[in-house]
Short mmCIF file of C-alpha atoms in Angstrom, two decimals:
data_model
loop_
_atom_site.label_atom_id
_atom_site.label_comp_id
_atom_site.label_asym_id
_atom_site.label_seq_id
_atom_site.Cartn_x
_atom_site.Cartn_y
_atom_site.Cartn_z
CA UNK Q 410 -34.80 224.30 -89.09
CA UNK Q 411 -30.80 224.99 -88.56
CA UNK Q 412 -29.31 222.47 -90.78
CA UNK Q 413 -25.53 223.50 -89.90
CA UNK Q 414 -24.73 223.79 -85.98
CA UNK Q 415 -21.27 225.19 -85.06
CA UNK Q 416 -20.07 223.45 -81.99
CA UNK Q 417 -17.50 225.09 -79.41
CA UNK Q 418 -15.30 223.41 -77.22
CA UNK Q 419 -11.97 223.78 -75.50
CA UNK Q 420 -9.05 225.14 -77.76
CA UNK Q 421 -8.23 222.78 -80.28
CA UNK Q 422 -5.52 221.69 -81.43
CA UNK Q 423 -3.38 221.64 -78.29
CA UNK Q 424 0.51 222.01 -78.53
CA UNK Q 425 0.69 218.02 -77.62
CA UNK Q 426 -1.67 217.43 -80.78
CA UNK Q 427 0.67 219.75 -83.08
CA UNK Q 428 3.29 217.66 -81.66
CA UNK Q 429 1.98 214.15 -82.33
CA UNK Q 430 0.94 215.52 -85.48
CA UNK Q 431 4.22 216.13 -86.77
CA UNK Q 432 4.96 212.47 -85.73
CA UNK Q 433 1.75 211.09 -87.02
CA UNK Q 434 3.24 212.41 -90.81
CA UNK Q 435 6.35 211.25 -90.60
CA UNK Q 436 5.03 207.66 -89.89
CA UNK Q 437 2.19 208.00 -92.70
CA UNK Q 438 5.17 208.77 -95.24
CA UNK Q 439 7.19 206.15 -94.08
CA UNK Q 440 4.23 203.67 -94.61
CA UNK Q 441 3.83 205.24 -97.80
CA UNK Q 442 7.19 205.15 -99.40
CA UNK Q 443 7.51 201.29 -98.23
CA UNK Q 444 3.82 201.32 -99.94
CA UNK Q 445 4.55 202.64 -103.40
CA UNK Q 446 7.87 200.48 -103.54
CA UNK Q 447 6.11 197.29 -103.69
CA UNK Q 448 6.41 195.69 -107.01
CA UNK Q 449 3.59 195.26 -109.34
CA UNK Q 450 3.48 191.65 -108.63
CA UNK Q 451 2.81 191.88 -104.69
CA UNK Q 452 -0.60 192.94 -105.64
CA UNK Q 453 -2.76 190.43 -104.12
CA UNK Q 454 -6.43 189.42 -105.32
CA UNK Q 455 -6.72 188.05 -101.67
CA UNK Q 456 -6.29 191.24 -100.40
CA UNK Q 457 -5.30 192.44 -96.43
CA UNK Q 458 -7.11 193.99 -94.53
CA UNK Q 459 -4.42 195.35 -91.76
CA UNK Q 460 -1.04 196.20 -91.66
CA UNK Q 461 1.67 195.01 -89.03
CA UNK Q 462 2.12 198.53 -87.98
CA UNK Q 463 -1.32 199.01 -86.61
CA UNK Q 464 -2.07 197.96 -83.06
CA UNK Q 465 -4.98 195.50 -82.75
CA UNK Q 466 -7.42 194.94 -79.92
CA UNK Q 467 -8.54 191.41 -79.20
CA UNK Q 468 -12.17 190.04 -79.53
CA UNK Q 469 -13.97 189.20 -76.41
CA UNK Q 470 -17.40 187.70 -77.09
CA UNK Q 471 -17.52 187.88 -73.18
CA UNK Q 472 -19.19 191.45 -71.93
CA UNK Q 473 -16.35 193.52 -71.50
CA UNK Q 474 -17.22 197.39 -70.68
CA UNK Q 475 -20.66 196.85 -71.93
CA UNK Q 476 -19.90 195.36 -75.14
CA UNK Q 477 -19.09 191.53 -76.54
CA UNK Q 478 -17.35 191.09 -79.65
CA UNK Q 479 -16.33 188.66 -82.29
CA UNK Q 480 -14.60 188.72 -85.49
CA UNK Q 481 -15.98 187.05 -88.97
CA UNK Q 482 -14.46 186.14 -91.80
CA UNK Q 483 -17.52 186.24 -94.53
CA UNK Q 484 -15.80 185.46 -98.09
CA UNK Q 485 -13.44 182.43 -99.16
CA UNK Q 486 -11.81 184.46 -101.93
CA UNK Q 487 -11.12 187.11 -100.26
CA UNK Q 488 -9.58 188.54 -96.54
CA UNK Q 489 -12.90 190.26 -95.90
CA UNK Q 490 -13.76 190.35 -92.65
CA UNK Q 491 -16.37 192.04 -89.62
CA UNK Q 492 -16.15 192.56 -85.78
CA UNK Q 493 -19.80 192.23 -84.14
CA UNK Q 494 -19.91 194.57 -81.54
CA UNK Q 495 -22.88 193.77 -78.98
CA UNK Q 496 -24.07 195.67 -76.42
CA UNK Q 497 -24.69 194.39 -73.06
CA UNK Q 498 -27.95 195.62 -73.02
CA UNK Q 499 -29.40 192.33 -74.68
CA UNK Q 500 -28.60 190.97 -71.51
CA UNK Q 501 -30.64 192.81 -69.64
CA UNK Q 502 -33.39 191.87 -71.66
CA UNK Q 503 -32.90 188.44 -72.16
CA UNK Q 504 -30.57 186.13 -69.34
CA UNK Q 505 -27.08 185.12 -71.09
CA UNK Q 506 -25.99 181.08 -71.39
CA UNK Q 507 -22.13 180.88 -70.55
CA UNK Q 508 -20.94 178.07 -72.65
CA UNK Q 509 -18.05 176.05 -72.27
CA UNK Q 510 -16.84 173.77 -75.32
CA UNK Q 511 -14.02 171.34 -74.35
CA UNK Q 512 -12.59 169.60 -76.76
CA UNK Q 513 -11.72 165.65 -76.29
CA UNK Q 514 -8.81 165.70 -74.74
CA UNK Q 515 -9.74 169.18 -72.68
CA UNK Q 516 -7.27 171.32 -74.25
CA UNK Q 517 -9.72 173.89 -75.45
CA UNK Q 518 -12.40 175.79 -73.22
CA UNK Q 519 -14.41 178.54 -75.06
CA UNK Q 520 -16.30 181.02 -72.78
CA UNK Q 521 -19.08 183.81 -74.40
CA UNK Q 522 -22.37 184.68 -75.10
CA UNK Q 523 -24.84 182.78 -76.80
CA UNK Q 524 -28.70 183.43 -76.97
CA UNK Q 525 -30.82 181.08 -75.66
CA UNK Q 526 -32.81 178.61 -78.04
CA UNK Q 527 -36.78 179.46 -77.83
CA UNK Q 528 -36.93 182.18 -76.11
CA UNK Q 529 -37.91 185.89 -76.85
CA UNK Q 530 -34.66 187.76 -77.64
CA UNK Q 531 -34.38 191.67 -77.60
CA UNK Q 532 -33.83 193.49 -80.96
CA UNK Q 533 -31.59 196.26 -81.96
CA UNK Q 534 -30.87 198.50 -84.99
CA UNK Q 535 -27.26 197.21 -86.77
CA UNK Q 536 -24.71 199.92 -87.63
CA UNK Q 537 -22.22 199.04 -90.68
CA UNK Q 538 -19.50 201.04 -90.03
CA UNK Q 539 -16.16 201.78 -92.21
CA UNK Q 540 -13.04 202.79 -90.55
CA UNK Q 541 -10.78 205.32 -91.90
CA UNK Q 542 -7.31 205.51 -92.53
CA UNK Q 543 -7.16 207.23 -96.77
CA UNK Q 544 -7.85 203.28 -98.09
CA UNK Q 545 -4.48 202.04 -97.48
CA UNK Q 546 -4.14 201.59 -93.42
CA UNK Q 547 -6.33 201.43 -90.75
CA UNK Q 548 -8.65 198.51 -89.79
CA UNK Q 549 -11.18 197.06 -87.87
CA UNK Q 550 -9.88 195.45 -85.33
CA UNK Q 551 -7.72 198.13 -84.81
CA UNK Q 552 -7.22 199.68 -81.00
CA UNK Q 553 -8.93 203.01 -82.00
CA UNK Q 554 -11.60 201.55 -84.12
CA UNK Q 555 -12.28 199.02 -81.33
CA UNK Q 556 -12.70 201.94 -78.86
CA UNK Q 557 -14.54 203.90 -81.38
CA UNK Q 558 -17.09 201.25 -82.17
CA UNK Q 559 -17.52 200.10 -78.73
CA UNK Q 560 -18.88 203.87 -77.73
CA UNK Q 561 -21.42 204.15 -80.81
CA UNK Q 562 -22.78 200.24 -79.46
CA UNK Q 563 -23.04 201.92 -76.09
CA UNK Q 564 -24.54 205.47 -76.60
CA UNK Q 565 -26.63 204.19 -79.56
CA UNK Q 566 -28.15 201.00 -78.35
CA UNK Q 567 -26.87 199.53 -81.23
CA UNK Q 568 -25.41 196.05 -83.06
CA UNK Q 569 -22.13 197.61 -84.94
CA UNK Q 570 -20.79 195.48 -87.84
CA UNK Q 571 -16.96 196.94 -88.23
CA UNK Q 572 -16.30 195.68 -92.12
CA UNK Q 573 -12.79 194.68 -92.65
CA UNK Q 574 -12.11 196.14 -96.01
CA UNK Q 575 -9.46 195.24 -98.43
CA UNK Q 576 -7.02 197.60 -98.52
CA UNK Q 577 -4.67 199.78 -101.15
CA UNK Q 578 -2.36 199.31 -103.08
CA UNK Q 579 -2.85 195.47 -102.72
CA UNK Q 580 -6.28 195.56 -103.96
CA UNK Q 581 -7.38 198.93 -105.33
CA UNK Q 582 -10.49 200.36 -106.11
CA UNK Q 583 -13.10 198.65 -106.47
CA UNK Q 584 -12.29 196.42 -103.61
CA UNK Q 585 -12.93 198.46 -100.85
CA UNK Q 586 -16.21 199.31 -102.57
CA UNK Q 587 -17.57 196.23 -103.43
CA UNK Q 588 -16.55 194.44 -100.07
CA UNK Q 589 -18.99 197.18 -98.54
CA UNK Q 590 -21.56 196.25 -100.38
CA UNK Q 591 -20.77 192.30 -100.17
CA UNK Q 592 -21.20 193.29 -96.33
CA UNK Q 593 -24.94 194.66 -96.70
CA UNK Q 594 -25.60 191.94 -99.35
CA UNK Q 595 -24.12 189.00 -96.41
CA UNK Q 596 -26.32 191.10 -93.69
CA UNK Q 597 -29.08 190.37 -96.10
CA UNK Q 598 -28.68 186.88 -96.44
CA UNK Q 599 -28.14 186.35 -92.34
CA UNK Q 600 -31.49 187.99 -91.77
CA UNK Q 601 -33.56 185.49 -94.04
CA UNK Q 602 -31.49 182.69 -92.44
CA UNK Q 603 -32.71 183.57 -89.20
CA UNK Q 604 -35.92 184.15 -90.58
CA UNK Q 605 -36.04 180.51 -92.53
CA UNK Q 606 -34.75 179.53 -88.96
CA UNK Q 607 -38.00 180.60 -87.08
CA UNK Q 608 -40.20 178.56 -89.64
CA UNK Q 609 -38.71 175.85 -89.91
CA UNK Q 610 -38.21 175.37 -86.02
CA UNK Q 611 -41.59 176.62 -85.15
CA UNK Q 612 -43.92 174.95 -88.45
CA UNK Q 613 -46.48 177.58 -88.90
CA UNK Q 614 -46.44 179.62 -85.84
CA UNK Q 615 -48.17 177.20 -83.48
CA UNK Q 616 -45.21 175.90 -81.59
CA UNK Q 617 -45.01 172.60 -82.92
CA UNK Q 618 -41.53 171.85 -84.71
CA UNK Q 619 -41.85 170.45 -88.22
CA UNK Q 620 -41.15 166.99 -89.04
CA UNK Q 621 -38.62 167.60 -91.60
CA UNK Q 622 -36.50 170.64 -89.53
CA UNK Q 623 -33.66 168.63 -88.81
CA UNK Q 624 -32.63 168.88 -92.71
CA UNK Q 625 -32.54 173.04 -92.32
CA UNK Q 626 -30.66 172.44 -88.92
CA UNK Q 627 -28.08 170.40 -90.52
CA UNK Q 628 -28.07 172.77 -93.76
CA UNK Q 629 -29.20 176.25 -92.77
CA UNK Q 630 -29.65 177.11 -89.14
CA UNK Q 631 -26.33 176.47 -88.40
CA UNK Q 632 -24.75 178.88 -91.02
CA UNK Q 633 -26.77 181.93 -89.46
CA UNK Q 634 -24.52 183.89 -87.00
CA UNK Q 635 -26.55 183.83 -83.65
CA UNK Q 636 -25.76 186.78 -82.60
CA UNK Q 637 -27.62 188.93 -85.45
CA UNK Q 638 -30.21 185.98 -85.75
CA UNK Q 639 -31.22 186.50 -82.12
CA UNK Q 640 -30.59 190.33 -81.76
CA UNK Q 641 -30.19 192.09 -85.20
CA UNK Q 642 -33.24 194.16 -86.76
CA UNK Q 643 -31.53 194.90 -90.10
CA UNK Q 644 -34.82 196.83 -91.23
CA UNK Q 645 -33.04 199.69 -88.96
CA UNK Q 646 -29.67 200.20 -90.52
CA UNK Q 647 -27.69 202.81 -90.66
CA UNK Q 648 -24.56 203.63 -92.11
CA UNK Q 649 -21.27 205.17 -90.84
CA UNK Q 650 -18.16 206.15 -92.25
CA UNK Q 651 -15.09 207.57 -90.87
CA UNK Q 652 -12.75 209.34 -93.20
CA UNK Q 653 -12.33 207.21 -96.35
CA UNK Q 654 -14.48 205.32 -94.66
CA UNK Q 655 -17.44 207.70 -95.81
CA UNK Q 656 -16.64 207.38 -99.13
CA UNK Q 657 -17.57 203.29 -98.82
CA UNK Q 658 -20.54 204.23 -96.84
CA UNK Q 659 -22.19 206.65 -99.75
CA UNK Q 660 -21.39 204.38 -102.25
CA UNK Q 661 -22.87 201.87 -100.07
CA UNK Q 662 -25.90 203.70 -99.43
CA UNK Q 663 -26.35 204.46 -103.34
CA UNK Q 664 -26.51 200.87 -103.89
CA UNK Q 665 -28.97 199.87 -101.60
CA UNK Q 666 -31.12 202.82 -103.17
CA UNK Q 667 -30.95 201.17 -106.60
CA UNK Q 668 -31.54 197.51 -104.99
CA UNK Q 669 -34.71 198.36 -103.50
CA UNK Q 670 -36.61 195.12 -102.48
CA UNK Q 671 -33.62 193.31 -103.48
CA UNK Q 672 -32.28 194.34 -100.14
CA UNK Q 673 -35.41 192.91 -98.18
CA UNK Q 674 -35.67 192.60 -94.72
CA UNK Q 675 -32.60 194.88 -94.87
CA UNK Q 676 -33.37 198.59 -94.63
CA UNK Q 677 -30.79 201.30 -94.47
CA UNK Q 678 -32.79 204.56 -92.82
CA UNK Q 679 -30.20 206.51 -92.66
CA UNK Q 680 -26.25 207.14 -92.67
CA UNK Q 681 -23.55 209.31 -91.02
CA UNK Q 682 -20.88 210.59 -93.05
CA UNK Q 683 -17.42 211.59 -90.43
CA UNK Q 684 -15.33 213.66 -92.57
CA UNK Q 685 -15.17 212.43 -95.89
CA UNK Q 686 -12.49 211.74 -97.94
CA UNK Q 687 -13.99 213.86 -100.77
CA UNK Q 688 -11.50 215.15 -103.18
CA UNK Q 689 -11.85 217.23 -106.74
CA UNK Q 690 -9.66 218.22 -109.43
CA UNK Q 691 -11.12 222.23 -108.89
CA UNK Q 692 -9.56 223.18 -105.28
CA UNK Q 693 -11.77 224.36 -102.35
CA UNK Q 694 -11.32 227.22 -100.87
CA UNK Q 695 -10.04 224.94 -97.87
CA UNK Q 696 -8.29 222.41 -100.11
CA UNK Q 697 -5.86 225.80 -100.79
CA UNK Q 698 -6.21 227.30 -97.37
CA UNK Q 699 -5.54 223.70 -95.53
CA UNK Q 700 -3.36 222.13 -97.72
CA UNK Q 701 -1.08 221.95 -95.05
CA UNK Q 702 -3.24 221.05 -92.00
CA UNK Q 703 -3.06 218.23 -88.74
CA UNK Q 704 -2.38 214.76 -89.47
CA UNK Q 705 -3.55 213.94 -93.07
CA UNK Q 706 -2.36 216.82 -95.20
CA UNK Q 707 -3.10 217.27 -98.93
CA UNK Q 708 0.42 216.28 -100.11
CA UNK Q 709 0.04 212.47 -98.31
CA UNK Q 710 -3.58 212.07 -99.54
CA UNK Q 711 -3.07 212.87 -102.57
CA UNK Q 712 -0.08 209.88 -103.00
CA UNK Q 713 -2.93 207.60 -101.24
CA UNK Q 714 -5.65 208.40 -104.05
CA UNK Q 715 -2.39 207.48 -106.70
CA UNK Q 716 -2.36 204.25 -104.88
CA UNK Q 717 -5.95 203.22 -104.09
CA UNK Q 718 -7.84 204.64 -107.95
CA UNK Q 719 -6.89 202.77 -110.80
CA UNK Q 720 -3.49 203.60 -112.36
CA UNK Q 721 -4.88 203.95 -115.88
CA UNK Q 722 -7.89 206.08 -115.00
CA UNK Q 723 -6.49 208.13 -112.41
CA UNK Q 724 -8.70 211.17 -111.54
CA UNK Q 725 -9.43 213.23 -108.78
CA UNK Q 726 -13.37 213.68 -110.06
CA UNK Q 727 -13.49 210.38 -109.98
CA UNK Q 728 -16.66 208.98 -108.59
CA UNK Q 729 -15.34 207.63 -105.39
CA UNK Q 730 -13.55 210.71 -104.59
CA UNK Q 731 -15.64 213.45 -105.78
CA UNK Q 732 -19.28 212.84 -104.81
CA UNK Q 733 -20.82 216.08 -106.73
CA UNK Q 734 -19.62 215.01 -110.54
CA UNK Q 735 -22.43 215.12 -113.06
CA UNK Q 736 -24.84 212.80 -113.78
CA UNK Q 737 -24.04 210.12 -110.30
CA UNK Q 738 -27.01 207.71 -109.85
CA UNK Q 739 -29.31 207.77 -108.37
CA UNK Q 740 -30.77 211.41 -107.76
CA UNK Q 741 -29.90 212.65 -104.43
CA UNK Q 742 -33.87 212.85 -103.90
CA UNK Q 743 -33.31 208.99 -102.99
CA UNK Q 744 -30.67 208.97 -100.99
CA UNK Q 745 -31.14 208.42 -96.79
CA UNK Q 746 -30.99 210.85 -94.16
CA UNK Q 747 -27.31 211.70 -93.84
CA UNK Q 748 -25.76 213.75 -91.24
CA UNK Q 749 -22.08 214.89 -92.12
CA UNK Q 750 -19.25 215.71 -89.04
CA UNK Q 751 -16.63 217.86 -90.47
CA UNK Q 752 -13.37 219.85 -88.90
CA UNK Q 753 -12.79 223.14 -88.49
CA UNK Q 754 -9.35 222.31 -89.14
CA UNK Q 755 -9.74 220.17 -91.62
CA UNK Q 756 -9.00 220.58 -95.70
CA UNK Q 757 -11.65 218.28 -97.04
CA UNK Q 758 -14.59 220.18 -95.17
CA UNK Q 759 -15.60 222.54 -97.70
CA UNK Q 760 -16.43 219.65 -100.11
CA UNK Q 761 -18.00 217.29 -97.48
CA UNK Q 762 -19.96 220.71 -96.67
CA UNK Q 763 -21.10 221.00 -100.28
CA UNK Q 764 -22.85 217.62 -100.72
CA UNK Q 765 -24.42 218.14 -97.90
CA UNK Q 766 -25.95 221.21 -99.01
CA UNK Q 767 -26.60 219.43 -102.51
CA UNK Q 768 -28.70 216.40 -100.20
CA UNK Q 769 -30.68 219.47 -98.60
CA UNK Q 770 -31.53 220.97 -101.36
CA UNK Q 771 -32.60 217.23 -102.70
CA UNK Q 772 -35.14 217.81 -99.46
CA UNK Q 773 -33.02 214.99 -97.80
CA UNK Q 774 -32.78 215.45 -94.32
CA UNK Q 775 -28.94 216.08 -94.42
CA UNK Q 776 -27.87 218.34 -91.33
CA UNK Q 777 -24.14 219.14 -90.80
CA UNK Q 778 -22.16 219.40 -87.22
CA UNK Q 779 -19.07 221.61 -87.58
CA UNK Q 780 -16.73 221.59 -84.41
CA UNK Q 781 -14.77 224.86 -84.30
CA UNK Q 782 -10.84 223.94 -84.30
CA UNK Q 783 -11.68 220.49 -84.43
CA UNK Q 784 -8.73 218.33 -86.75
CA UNK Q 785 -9.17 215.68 -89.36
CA UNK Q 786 -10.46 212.01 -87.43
CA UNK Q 787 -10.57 214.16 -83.88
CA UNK Q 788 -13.31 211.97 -82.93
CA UNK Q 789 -11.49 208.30 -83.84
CA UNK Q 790 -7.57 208.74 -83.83
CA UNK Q 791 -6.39 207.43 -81.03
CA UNK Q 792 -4.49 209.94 -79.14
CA UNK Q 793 -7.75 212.01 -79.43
CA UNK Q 794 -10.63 209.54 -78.30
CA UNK Q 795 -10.69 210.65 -74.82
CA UNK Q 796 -10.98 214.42 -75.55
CA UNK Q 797 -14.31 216.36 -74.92
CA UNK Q 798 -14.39 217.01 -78.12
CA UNK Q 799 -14.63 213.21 -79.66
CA UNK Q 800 -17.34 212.36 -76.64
CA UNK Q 801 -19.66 214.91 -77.31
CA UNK Q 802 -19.66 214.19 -81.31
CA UNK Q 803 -20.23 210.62 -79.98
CA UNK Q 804 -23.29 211.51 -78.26
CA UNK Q 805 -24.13 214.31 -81.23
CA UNK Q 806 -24.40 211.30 -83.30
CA UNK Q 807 -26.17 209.41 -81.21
CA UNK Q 808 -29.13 211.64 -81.08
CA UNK Q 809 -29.63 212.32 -84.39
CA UNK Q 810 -29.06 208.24 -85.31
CA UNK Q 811 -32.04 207.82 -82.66
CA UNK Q 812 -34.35 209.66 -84.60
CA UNK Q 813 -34.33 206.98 -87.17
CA UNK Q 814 -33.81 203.91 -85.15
CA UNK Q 815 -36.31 204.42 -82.31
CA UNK Q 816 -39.36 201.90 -82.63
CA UNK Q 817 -42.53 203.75 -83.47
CA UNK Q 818 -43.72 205.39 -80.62
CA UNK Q 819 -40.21 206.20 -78.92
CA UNK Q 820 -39.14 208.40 -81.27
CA UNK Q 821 -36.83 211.14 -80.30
CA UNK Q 822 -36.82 214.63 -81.15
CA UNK Q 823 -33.94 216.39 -83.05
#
């Protein structure tokens, strides 16, 4: 089997992209020097999880192109937060109620989608996916990520949870990390609500409602998100990770290797790693080469990892930045299928390229998609989301994430 497919496409990068690259930097160190002259005290437990510079798209839980959204915040103590991204395809399957909630004095009309009570609902693989943006910008909600997102529900037939992170220097590693996992743990937990739901509404399967349900309406039924109860199947998930992104998603997937069971009905089959973030104190050859390359150069990553890894135990081998240290659990023979995107153009490649040779040589199914002149993020940054080139890795990702989502007996070949 080729494990590593070259892709061609139309010259890349383009004069305008050189251009908005230069512009793109200058912005990044501005953000940066405002960044790293915070004082120690503005660090915030709480945590944000967007800054003021980056654009934000709306929610809709209406069908707009194809997809209904909502945003979630999941934790009290902290600013963690999702966007639900559901494709229009439920609807299809299963006729849509339109509600309308007025408030007393009529002030307040809310208009969306809400599975029907009772009826048979069609189910759909989830997708957790990270954003990028080197741990201290980006976001979920943002205008690109929204776009982004709203493709992979689309081409992949899929539920997409967009987790809100907690960004650096305001909350640095672990944050990020754990609020991943919290995300998969909270997925978890909605799945055996709905679940608890079913039983309790139905008694034991023959259609008669139990005499004691209304204490699990009053107490459970109504903390499970409806969307997910009615439409998730969390036993296919798969994880995705743009940029630093990536680096939450492995970690992520490493965890719910050691949880096992724990994780029950949640079951990630595989994940997709979009240019990592990967980083090492020994320079790649294209760490040296690339130092220098489109939009996130070595020089502003670098002052991005000072602000994101712990001060006192800085170091680029760390294990969130430098996946191939020694002795990381668990054995790559356990970890999920993983297909990695990386950039001709981009300086991180050679070690994103290296793991996944490590995974194959685990026997993981681990193949890698290389797209010749390609740029760090060409298939999320905004001005690039409408090339050729970010479609077709859309739709490259698509078919491989099909494999392992497909119900048995629609399986597709890769």
């Amino acid at each position: 089997m080729l494990f590593t497919i070259l892709l061609f496409s139309s010259k890349m990068p383009s004069l305008a992209v050189k251009l908005y690259s230069i512009f793109f930097k200058f912005q990044q160190r501005y953000m940066l020097h405002n960044l790293t002259q915070n004082p120690v005290h503005a660090v915030d437990p709480f945590g944000i999880t967007s800054r003021r510079e980056e654009s934000t798209a709306a929610s809709n839980p209406s069908f707009y192109e194809g997809v209904a959204t909502k945003d979630i915040h999941i934790d009290p103590f902290s600013s963690l937060c999702i966007r639900i991204f559901l494709p229009a395809t439920v609807v299809n399957f299963d006729p849509t109620t339109i509600i309308e909630d007025k408030s007393k004095d009529g002030a307040f009309i809310y208009s969306g989608y809400s599975p029907q009570a009772g009826t048979k609902h069609k189910k759909l693989p989830v997708v957790l996916q990270f954003h990028g943006g080197a741990f201290v910008g980006g976001s979920n909600d943002s205008v690109r990520n929204d776009a982004f997102c709203r493709r992979i529900a689309n081409l992949c037939d899929v539920i997409v949870v967009a987790v809100g992170y907690r960004l650096a220097p305001e909350s640095r590693y672990p944050a990020a990390f754990d609020d991943g996992l919290k995300v998969l743990n909270w997925l978890a937990k909605e799945a055996n609500l709905a679940e608890c739901g079913k039983w309790m509404g139905n008694g034991n399967g023959n259609g008669r409602r139990r005499a004691d349900a209304h204490v699990f309406d009053g107490f459970g039924a109504s903390m499970a998100e409806p969307w997910l109860a009615a439409h998730g199947d969390p036993s296919r998930c798969v994880l995705l990770g743009v940029s630093s992104g990536a680096n939450i998603a492995d970690y992520v997937a490493r965890k719910a290797v050691e949880a096992g069971k724990l994780l029950d009905p949640v079951k990630v089959v595989a994940q997709v790693l979009m240019y990592p973030f990967f980083i090492g104190s020994n320079p790649t050859a294209s760490e040296i080469k690339l130092a220098n390359s489109y939009f996130y150069d070595k020089s502003v990553c670098m002052q991005t990892w000072k602000l994101f890894l712990p001060e006192e135990k800085f170091d680029l081998d760390h294990p969130a930045a430098n996946p191939l240290i020694p002795g990381r659990e668990p054995p790559l023979k356990f970890m999920p299928p993983t297909l990695t995107v990386v950039a001709e153009q981009d300086w991180m490649r050679d070690r994103a390229i290296a793991y996944s040779e490590e995974l194959r040589r685990a026997n993981i199914d681990a193949p890698l998609l290389e797209y010749k002149d390609a740029v760090h993020e060409f298939a999320t940054l905004d001005v690039l989301l409408q090339t050729p080139q970010a479609q077709a890795c859309a739709e490259d990702i698509a078919i491989w994430v099909k494999k392992y989502i497909s119900l048995r007996g629609h399986e597709f070949s890769y």
